[in-house]
CSV table of C-alpha atoms and ligand atoms in Angstrom, one decimal:
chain,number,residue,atom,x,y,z
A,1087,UNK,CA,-16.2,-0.1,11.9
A,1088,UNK,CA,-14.2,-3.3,11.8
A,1089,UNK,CA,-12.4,-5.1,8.9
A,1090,UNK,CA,-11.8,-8.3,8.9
A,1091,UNK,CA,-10.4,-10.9,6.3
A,1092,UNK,CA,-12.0,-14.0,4.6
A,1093,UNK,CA,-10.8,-15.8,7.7
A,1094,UNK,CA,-12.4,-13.6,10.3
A,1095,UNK,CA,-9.0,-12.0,11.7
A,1096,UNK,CA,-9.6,-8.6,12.5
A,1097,UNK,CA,-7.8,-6.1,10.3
A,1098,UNK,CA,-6.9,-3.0,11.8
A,1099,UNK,CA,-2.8,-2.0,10.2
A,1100,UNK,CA,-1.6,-0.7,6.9
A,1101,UNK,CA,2.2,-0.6,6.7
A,1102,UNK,CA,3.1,1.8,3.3
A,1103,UNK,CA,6.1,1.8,1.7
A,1104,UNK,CA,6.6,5.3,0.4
A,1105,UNK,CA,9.6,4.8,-1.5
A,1106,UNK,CA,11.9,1.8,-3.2
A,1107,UNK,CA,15.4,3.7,-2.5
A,1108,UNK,CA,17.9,3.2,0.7
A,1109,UNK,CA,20.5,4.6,1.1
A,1110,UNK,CA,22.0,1.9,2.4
A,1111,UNK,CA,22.4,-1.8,0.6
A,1112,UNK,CA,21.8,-4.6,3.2
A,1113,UNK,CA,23.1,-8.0,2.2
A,1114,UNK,CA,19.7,-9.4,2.8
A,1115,UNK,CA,17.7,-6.8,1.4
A,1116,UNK,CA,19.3,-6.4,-1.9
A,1117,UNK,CA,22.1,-7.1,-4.1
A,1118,UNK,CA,25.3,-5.0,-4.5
A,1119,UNK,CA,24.2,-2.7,-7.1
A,1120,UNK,CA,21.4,-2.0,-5.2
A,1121,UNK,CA,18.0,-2.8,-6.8
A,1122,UNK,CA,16.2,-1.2,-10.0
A,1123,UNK,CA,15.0,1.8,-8.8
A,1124,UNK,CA,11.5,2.5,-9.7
A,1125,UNK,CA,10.7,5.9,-11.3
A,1126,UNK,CA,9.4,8.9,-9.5
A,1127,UNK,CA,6.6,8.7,-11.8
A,1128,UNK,CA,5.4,5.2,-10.8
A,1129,UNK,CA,5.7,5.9,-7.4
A,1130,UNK,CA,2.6,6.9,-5.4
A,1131,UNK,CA,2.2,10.3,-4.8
A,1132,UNK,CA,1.8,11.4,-1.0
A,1133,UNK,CA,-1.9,13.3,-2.0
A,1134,UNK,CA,-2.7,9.2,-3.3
A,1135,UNK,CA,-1.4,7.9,-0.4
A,1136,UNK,CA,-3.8,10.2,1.3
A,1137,UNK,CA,-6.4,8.8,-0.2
A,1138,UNK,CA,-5.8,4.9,1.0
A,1139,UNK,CA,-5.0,6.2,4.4
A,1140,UNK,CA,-8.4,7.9,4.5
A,1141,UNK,CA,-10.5,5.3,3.1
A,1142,UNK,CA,-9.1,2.7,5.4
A,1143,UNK,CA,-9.0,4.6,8.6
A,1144,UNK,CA,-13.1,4.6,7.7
A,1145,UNK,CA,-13.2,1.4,7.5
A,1146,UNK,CA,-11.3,0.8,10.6
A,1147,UNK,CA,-7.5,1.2,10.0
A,1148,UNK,CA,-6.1,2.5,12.9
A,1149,UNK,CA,-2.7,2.2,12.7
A,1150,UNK,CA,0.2,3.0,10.0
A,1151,UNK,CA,3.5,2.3,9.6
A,1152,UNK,CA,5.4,3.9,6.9
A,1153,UNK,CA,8.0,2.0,5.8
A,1154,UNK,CA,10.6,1.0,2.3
A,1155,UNK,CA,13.0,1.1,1.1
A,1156,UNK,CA,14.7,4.0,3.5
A,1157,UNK,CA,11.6,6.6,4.3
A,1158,UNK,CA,13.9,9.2,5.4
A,1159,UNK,CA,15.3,9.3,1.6
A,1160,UNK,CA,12.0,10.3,0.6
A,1161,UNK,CA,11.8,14.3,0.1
A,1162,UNK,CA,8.8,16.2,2.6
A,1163,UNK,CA,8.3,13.2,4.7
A,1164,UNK,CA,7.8,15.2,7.2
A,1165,UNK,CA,4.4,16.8,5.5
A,1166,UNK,CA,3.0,13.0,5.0
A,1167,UNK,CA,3.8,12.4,9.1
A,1168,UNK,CA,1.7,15.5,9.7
A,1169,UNK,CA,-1.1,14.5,7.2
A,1170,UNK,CA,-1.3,11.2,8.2
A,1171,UNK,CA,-1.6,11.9,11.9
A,1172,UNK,CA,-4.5,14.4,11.4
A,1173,UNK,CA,-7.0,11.5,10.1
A,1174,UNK,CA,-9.4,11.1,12.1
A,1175,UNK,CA,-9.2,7.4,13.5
A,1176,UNK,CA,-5.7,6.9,13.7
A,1177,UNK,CA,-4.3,6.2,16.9
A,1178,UNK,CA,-0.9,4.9,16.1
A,1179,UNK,CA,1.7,6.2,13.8
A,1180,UNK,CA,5.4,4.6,13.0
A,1181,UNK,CA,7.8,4.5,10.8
A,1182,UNK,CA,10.8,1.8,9.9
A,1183,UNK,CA,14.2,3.2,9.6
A,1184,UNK,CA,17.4,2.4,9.5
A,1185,UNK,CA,17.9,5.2,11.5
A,1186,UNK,CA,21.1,6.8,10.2
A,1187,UNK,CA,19.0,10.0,9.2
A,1188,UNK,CA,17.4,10.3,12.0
A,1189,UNK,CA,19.8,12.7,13.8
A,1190,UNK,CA,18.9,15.3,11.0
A,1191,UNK,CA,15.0,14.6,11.0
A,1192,UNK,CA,14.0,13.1,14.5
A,1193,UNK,CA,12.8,16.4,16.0
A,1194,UNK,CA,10.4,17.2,13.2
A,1195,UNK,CA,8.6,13.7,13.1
A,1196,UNK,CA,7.8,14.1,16.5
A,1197,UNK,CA,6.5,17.4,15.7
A,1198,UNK,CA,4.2,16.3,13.1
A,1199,UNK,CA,3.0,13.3,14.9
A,1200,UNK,CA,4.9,10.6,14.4
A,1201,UNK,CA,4.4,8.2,17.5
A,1202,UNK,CA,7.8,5.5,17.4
A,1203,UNK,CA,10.2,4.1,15.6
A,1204,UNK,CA,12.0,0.8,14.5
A,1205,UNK,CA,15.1,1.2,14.0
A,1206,UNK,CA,17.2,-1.9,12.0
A,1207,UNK,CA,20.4,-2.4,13.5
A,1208,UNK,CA,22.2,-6.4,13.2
A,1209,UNK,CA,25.4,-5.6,14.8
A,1210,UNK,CA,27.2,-3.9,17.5
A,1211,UNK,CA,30.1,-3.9,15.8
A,1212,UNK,CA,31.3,-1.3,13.1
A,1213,UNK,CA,33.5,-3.0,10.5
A,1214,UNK,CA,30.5,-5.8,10.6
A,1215,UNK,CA,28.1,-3.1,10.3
A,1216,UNK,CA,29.9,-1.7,7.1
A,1217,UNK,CA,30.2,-5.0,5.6
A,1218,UNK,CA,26.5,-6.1,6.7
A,1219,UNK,CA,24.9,-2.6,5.1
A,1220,UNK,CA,28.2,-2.2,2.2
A,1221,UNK,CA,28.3,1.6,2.9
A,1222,UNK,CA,26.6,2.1,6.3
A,1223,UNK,CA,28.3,3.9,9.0
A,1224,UNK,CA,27.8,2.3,12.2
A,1225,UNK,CA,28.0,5.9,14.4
A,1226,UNK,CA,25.3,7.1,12.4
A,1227,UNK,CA,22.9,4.3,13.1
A,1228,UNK,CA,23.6,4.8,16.8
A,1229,UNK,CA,23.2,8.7,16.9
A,1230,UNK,CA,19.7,8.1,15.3
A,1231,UNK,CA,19.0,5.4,18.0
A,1232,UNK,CA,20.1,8.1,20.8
A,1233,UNK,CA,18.1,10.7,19.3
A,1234,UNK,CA,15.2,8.5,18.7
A,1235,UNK,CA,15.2,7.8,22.7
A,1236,UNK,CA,15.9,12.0,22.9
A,1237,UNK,CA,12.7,13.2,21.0
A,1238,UNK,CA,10.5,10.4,22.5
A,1239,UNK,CA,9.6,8.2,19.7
A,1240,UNK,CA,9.2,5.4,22.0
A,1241,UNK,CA,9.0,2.5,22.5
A,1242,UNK,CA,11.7,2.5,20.4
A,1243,UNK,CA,12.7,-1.1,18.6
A,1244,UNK,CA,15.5,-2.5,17.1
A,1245,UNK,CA,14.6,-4.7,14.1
A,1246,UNK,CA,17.6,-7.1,14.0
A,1247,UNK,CA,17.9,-10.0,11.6
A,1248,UNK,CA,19.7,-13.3,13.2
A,1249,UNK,CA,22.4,-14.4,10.9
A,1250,UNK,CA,24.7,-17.5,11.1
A,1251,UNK,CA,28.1,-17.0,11.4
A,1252,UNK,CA,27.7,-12.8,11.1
A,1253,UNK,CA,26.1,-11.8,14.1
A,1254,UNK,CA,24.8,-14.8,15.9
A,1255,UNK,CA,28.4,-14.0,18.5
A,1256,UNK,CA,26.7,-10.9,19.6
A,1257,UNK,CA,23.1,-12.1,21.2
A,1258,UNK,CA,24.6,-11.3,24.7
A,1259,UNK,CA,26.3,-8.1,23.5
A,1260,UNK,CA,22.6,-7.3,22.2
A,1261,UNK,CA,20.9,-8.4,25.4
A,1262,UNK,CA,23.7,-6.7,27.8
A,1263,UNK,CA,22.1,-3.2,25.5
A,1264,UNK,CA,18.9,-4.1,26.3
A,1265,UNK,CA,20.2,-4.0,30.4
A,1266,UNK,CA,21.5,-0.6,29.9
A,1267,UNK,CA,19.0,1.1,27.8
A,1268,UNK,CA,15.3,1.1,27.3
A,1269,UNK,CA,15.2,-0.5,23.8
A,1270,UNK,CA,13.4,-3.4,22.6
A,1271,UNK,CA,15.4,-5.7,20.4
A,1272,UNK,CA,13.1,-7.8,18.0
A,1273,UNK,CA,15.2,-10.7,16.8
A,1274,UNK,CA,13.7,-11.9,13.2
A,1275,UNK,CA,14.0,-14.8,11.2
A,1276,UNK,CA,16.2,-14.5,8.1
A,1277,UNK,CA,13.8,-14.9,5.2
A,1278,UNK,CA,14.2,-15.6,1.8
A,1279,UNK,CA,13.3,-12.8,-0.2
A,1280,UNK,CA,14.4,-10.9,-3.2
A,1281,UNK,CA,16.1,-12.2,-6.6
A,1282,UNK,CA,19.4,-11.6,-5.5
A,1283,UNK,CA,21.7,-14.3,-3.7
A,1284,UNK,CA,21.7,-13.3,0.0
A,1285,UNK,CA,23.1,-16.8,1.3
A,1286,UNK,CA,19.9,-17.7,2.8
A,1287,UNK,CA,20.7,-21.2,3.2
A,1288,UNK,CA,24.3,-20.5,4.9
A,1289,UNK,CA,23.1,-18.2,7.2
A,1290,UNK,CA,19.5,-18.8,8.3
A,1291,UNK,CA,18.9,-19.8,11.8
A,1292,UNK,CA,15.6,-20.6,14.1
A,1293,UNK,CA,15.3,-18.2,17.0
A,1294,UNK,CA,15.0,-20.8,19.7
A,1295,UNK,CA,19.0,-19.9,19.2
A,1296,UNK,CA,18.1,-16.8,21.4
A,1297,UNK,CA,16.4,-18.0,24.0
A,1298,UNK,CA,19.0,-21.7,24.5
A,1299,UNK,CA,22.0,-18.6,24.6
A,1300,UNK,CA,19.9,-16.3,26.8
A,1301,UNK,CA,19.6,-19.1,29.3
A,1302,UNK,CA,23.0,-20.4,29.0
A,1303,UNK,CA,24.4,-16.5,29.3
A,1304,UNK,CA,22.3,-16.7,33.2
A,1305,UNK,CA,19.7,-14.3,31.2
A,1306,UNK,CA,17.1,-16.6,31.4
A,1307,UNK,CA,13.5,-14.6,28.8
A,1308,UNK,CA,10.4,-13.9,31.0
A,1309,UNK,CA,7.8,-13.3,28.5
A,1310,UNK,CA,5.9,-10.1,29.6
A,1311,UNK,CA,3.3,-7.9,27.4
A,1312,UNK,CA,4.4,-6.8,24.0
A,1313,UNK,CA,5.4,-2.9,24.4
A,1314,UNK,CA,3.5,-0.2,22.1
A,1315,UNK,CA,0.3,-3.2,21.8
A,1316,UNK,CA,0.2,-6.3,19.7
A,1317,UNK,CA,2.4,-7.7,17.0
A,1318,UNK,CA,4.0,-10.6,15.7
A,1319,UNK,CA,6.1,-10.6,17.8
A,1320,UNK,CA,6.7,-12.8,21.4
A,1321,UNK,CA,8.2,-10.6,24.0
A,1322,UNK,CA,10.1,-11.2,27.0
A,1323,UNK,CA,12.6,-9.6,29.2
A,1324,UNK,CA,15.9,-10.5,31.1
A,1325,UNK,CA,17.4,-9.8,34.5
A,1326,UNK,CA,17.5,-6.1,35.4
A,1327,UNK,CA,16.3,-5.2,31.8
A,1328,UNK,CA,15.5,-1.6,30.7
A,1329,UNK,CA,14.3,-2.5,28.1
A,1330,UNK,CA,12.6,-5.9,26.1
A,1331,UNK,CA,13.3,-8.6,23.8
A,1332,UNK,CA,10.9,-9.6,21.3
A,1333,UNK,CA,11.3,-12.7,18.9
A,1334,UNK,CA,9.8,-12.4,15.4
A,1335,UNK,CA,10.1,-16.1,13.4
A,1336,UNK,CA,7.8,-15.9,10.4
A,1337,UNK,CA,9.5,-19.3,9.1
A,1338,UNK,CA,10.1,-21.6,12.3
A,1339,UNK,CA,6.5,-20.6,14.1
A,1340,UNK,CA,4.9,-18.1,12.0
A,1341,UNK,CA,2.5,-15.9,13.1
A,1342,UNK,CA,-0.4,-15.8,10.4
A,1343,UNK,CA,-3.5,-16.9,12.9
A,1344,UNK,CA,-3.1,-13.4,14.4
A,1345,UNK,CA,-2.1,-11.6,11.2
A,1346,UNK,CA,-3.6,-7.5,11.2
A,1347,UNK,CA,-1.4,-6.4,8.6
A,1348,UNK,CA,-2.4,-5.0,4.9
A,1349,UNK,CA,0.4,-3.1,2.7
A,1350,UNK,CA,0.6,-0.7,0.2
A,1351,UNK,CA,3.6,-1.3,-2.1
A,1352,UNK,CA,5.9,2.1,-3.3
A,1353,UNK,CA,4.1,1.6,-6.7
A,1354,UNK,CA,0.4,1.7,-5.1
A,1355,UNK,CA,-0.6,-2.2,-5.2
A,1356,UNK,CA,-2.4,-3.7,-1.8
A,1357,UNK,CA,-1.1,-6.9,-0.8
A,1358,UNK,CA,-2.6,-8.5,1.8
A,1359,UNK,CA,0.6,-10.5,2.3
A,1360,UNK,CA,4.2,-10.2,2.5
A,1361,UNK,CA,5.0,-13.5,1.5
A,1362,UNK,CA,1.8,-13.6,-1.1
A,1363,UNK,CA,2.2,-13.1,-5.1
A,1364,UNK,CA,-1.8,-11.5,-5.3
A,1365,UNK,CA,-2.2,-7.6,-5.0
A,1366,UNK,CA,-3.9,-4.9,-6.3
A,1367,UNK,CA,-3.5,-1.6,-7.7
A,1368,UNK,CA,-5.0,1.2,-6.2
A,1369,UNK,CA,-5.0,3.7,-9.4
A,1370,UNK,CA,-8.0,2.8,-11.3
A,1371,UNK,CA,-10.0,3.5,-7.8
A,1372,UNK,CA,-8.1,6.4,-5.6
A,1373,UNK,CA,-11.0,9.0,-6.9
A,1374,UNK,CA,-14.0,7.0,-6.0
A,1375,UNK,CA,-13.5,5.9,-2.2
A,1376,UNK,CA,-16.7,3.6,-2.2
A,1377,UNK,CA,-14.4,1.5,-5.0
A,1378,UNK,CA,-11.4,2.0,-3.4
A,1379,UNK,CA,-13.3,0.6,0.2
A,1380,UNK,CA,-14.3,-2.4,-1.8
A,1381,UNK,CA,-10.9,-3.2,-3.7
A,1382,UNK,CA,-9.5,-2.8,0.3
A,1383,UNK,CA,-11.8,-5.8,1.4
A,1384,UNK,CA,-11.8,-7.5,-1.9
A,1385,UNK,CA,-8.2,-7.9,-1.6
A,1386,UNK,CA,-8.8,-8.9,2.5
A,1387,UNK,CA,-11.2,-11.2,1.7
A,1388,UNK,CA,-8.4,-13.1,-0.5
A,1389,UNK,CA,-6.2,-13.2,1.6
A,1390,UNK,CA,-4.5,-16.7,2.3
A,1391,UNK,CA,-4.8,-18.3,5.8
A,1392,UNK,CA,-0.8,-18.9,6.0
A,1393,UNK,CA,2.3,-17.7,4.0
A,1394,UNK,CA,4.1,-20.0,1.4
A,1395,UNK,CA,7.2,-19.5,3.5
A,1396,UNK,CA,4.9,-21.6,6.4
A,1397,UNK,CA,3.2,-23.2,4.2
A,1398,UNK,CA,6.1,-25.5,2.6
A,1399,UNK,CA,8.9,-23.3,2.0
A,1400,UNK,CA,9.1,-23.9,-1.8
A,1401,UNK,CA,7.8,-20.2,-2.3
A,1402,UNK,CA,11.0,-19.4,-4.7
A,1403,UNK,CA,9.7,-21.5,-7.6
A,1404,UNK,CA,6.1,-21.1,-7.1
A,1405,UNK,CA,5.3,-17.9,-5.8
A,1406,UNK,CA,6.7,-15.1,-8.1
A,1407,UNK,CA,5.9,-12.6,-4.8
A,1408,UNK,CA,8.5,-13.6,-2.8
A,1409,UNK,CA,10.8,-12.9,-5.5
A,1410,UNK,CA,10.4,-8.8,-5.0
A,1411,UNK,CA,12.8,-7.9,-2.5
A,1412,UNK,CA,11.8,-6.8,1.2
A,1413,UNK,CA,12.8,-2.9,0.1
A,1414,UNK,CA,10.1,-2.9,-2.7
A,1415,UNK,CA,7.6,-4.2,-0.9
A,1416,UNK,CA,7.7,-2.7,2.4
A,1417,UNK,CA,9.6,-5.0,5.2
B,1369,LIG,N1,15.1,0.8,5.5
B,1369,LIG,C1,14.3,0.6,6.6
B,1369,LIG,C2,15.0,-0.3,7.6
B,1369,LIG,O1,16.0,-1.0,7.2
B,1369,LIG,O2,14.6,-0.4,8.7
B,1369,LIG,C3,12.9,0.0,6.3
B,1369,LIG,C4,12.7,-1.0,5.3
B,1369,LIG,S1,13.5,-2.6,5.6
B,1369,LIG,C5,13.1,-3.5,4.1
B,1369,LIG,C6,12.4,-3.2,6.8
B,1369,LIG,C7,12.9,-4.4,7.6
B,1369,LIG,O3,13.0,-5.5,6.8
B,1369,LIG,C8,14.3,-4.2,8.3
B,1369,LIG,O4,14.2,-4.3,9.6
B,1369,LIG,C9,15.1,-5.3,7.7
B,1369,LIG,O5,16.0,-5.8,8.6
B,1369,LIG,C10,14.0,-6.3,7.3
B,1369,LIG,N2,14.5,-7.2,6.2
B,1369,LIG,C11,14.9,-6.9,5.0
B,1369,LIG,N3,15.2,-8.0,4.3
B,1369,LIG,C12,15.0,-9.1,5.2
B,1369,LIG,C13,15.2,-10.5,5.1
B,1369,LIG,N4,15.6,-11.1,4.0
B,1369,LIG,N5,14.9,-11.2,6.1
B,1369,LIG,C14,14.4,-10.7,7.3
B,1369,LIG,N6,14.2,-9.3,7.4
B,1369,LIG,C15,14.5,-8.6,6.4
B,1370,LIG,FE1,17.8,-0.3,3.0
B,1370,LIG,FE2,16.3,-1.2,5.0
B,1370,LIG,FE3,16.9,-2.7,2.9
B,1370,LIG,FE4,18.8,-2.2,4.6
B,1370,LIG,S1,16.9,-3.3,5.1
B,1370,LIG,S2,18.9,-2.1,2.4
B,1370,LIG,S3,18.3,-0.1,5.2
B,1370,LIG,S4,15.7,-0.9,2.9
């Protein structure tokens, strides 16, 4: 079965956010205090989860990613991994971390099923990773990236946001890791999400930055096949690479014409957009899966043809979506 969206594009990835908390509070993400917690209450339970996952991989979903907040705050993920990858129909499991848990709980996702990871990592440097993340600890994020490669959830991706003047020094640094080690660094756009002042304006910059400073550096990008299928992102590798780079710029060439992605927010709405105020909430449906199948392409069949972010960038005053951060959603 195939599902496709009111403008034909086949629809075949649902990215759930199973929890609003991190445990870490990226500048970007979220304010200093962190964000306002949802309650457990309000939170979708793993057995409604369950039910989506089911309903879509019928339909045609075939791959998930489970996503946040932090997933690896979220008690007995390990039970939803091994749920999840038991429906029938789903070929492709990941998750989004910011890895620094993943020493303790690595082992076990594989064991359940989980296929790969992404792992968010915007510096190699350790005071800047502190002051990027306000609490992280840089050596944890790396031990979860070592025993990420260790366990097998490959390909394994870093997810790093390009920021002026923080860690736009370090694009060699970040391609010299990609020499050494088979990991795929996924540059992305800074976007402008969330209530909370992130300096957007200061510190966005267009990835064509990578590729004019990969050249320069005598690592001139080769663009090759995207590893672990398709995505949004272009990918490319450098001289004597182990591993890829990939270059994800919703804002200065977004990627909507090829868009496969439907999301389930921590608090059970669909959204068929990230940048997108319309979704819908799965409660009043998650025990009849006929309605739940038709709220699923009802809410496809709305989707828009581009983000507001491509669209004209004014998507602060007009479009109240954008204004939930990237942690409630699902990034
Ligand atoms: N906590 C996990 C992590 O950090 O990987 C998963 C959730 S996080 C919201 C998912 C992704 O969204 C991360 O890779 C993060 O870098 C990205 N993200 C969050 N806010 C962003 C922003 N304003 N612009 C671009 N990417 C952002
Ligand atoms: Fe937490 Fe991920 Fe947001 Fe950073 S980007 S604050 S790790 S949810």
């Amino acid at each position: 079965m195939t599902l496709k969206d009111g403008q034909g594009r086949m629809h075949d990835y649902l990215r759930i956010s199973i929890t609003d908390r991190c445990n870490l509070r990226c500048v970007y993400c979220m304010g200093d205090d962190g964000i306002e917690q949802t309650s457990h209450d309000a939170i979708l339970s793993y057995e409604e989860i369950m039910k989506v996952v089911s309903a879509g991989a019928e339909l045609g979903i075939s791959k998930i990613r489970i996503t946040g907040g932090e997933p690896l705050v979220r008690k007995d993920l390990i039970e939803l991994i091994r749920m999840i990858a038991a429906v029938p129909g789903i070929k492709d499991l990941a998750m989004t971390t910011n890895g620094t848990l993943l020493p303790r709980y690595a082992e076990a996702l594989k064991n359940a099923g989980l296929n790969r990871v992404n792992i968010s990592l915007d510096t190699l440097n350790a005071d800047k990773y502190r002051q990027i993340t306000r609490c992280g600890k840089f050596e944890e994020a790396m031990k979860g990236i070592e025993t990420a490669l260790h366990y097998n959830l490959r390909p394994v991706k870093l997810n790093t946001v390009l920021m002026k003047g923080v860690n736009d020094d370090e694009v060699i640094d970040f391609l010299q890791l990609v020499r050494e080690k088979p990991l795929h660094i996924r540059f992305i756009e800074y976007m402008q999400i969330g209530d909370h002042d992130q300096g957007y304006s200061s510190h966005y910059l267009p990835l064509s930055f990578i590729e004019k400073t990969a050249k320069k550096a005598g690592l001139p990008l080769t663009p090759v096949p995207l590893p672990g299928g398709a995505g949004p992102a272009e990918s490319y590798s450098i001289p004597g690479g182990k591993g890829t780079i990939g270059l994800i710029h919703p804002i200065s060439k977004h990627f909507c014409d090829t868009c496969n992605r439907l999301r389930l927010t921590a608090e059970g709405s669909l959204k068929a957009c990230l940048y997108w105020q319309d979704e819908k909430p799965v409660q009043p449906v998650l025990d009849d899966k006929k309605a739940l199948q038709g709220l699923i392409r009802e809410v496809l069949g709305g989707k828009p043809v581009e983000h507001q972010m491509a669209a004209d960038g004014s998507c602060r005053t007009i479009n109240p979506g954008a204004m939930r951060g990237m942690s409630k959603t699902g990034g």
